[in-house]
Amino acid sequence: MRNPKLIPFTAHARQQTILRGAEEAEVEQVIRRSSWEPAKRGKQQARRQFTFGKISPTNQQGYKFKTVEAVFVDEPESIVIITVKVYYSN
């Protein structure tokens, strides 16, 4: 495992996770198994593509894949999820 730190979600990140069709377990997988890149204002970001094969909750169209992107802050005790973005594709 890459990092044993706790991964708490801000209220905004939790809401965006639900609205955009991601799962918290996917976000954790993004953090623990993907490369991190610098993001704005000292934050980090990481993304990972998942096989999907379902209907998107955002536009009710079918997609083969979804890419989950997390924006977060790596703090000494935890990795705090700031927001979550989801992109659907075929």
CSV table of C-alpha atoms in Angstrom, one decimal:
chain,number,residue,atom,x,y,z
A,1,MET,CA,0.0,0.0,0.0
A,2,ARG,CA,1.4,3.4,-1.0
A,3,ASN,CA,0.2,5.4,2.0
A,4,PRO,CA,-1.4,4.3,5.3
A,5,LYS,CA,-2.8,7.7,6.1
A,6,LEU,CA,-6.5,8.2,6.7
A,7,ILE,CA,-8.5,9.7,3.8
A,8,PRO,CA,-11.2,12.0,5.1
A,9,PHE,CA,-13.6,13.8,2.7
A,10,THR,CA,-14.7,17.4,3.1
A,11,ALA,CA,-18.5,17.9,3.0
A,12,HIS,CA,-18.1,19.3,-0.5
A,13,ALA,CA,-16.0,16.3,-1.7
A,14,ARG,CA,-18.5,13.9,-0.3
A,15,GLN,CA,-21.4,15.7,-2.1
A,16,GLN,CA,-19.5,15.8,-5.4
A,17,THR,CA,-18.6,12.1,-5.1
A,18,ILE,CA,-22.3,11.3,-4.9
A,19,LEU,CA,-23.6,13.8,-7.5
A,20,ARG,CA,-20.9,12.8,-10.1
A,21,GLY,CA,-21.3,9.1,-9.7
A,22,ALA,CA,-18.1,8.0,-8.0
A,23,GLU,CA,-17.7,5.8,-5.0
A,24,GLU,CA,-15.6,6.6,-1.9
A,25,ALA,CA,-13.7,3.3,-2.4
A,26,GLU,CA,-12.8,4.4,-6.0
A,27,VAL,CA,-11.5,7.7,-4.6
A,28,GLU,CA,-9.4,5.9,-2.1
A,29,GLN,CA,-8.0,3.7,-4.9
A,30,VAL,CA,-7.1,6.8,-6.9
A,31,ILE,CA,-5.1,8.2,-4.0
A,32,ARG,CA,-3.4,5.0,-3.0
A,33,ARG,CA,-2.6,3.6,-6.5
A,34,SER,CA,-2.1,6.5,-8.9
A,35,SER,CA,0.6,9.0,-9.5
A,36,TRP,CA,0.1,12.4,-7.8
A,37,GLU,CA,0.5,15.7,-9.7
A,38,PRO,CA,0.6,19.2,-8.4
A,39,ALA,CA,-2.7,21.1,-8.5
A,40,LYS,CA,-3.5,24.7,-7.8
A,41,ARG,CA,-2.8,26.4,-4.5
A,42,GLY,CA,-0.5,23.8,-3.1
A,43,LYS,CA,-2.9,20.9,-3.6
A,44,GLN,CA,-2.3,17.6,-5.3
A,45,GLN,CA,-4.4,15.7,-7.8
A,46,ALA,CA,-4.6,12.1,-9.1
A,47,ARG,CA,-6.8,10.2,-11.5
A,48,ARG,CA,-7.6,6.7,-12.5
A,49,GLN,CA,-9.8,5.1,-15.1
A,50,PHE,CA,-12.2,2.4,-14.1
A,51,THR,CA,-14.3,0.0,-16.3
A,52,PHE,CA,-17.9,1.2,-16.0
A,53,GLY,CA,-20.3,-0.3,-18.5
A,54,LYS,CA,-23.4,1.4,-17.0
A,55,ILE,CA,-25.6,4.5,-17.3
A,56,SER,CA,-24.1,7.7,-16.1
A,57,PRO,CA,-26.0,9.4,-13.3
A,58,THR,CA,-25.1,12.8,-14.8
A,59,ASN,CA,-26.7,12.4,-18.3
A,60,GLN,CA,-28.4,9.0,-18.3
A,61,GLN,CA,-26.2,7.8,-21.2
A,62,GLY,CA,-24.2,4.5,-21.3
A,63,TYR,CA,-20.4,4.6,-21.0
A,64,LYS,CA,-17.7,1.9,-21.0
A,65,PHE,CA,-15.3,3.8,-18.7
A,66,LYS,CA,-15.2,6.5,-16.0
A,67,THR,CA,-12.2,8.4,-14.9
A,68,VAL,CA,-12.2,9.5,-11.3
A,69,GLU,CA,-10.1,12.5,-10.4
A,70,ALA,CA,-9.4,13.6,-6.8
A,71,VAL,CA,-8.1,16.9,-5.6
A,72,PHE,CA,-6.6,16.7,-2.2
A,73,VAL,CA,-4.2,18.1,0.4
A,74,ASP,CA,-1.5,15.8,1.8
A,75,GLU,CA,-1.4,16.7,5.5
A,76,PRO,CA,0.9,15.2,8.1
A,77,GLU,CA,-1.8,12.9,9.6
A,78,SER,CA,-4.2,12.5,6.7
A,79,ILE,CA,-4.9,13.0,3.0
A,80,VAL,CA,-7.9,15.4,2.9
A,81,ILE,CA,-10.1,15.1,-0.2
A,82,ILE,CA,-11.2,18.6,-1.4
A,83,THR,CA,-13.2,17.7,-4.4
A,84,VAL,CA,-13.9,14.8,-6.8
A,85,LYS,CA,-14.4,15.0,-10.6
A,86,VAL,CA,-15.7,12.2,-12.8
A,87,TYR,CA,-15.4,11.9,-16.6
A,88,TYR,CA,-17.3,9.3,-18.6
A,89,SER,CA,-16.1,7.9,-21.9
A,90,ASN,CA,-16.4,5.1,-24.4
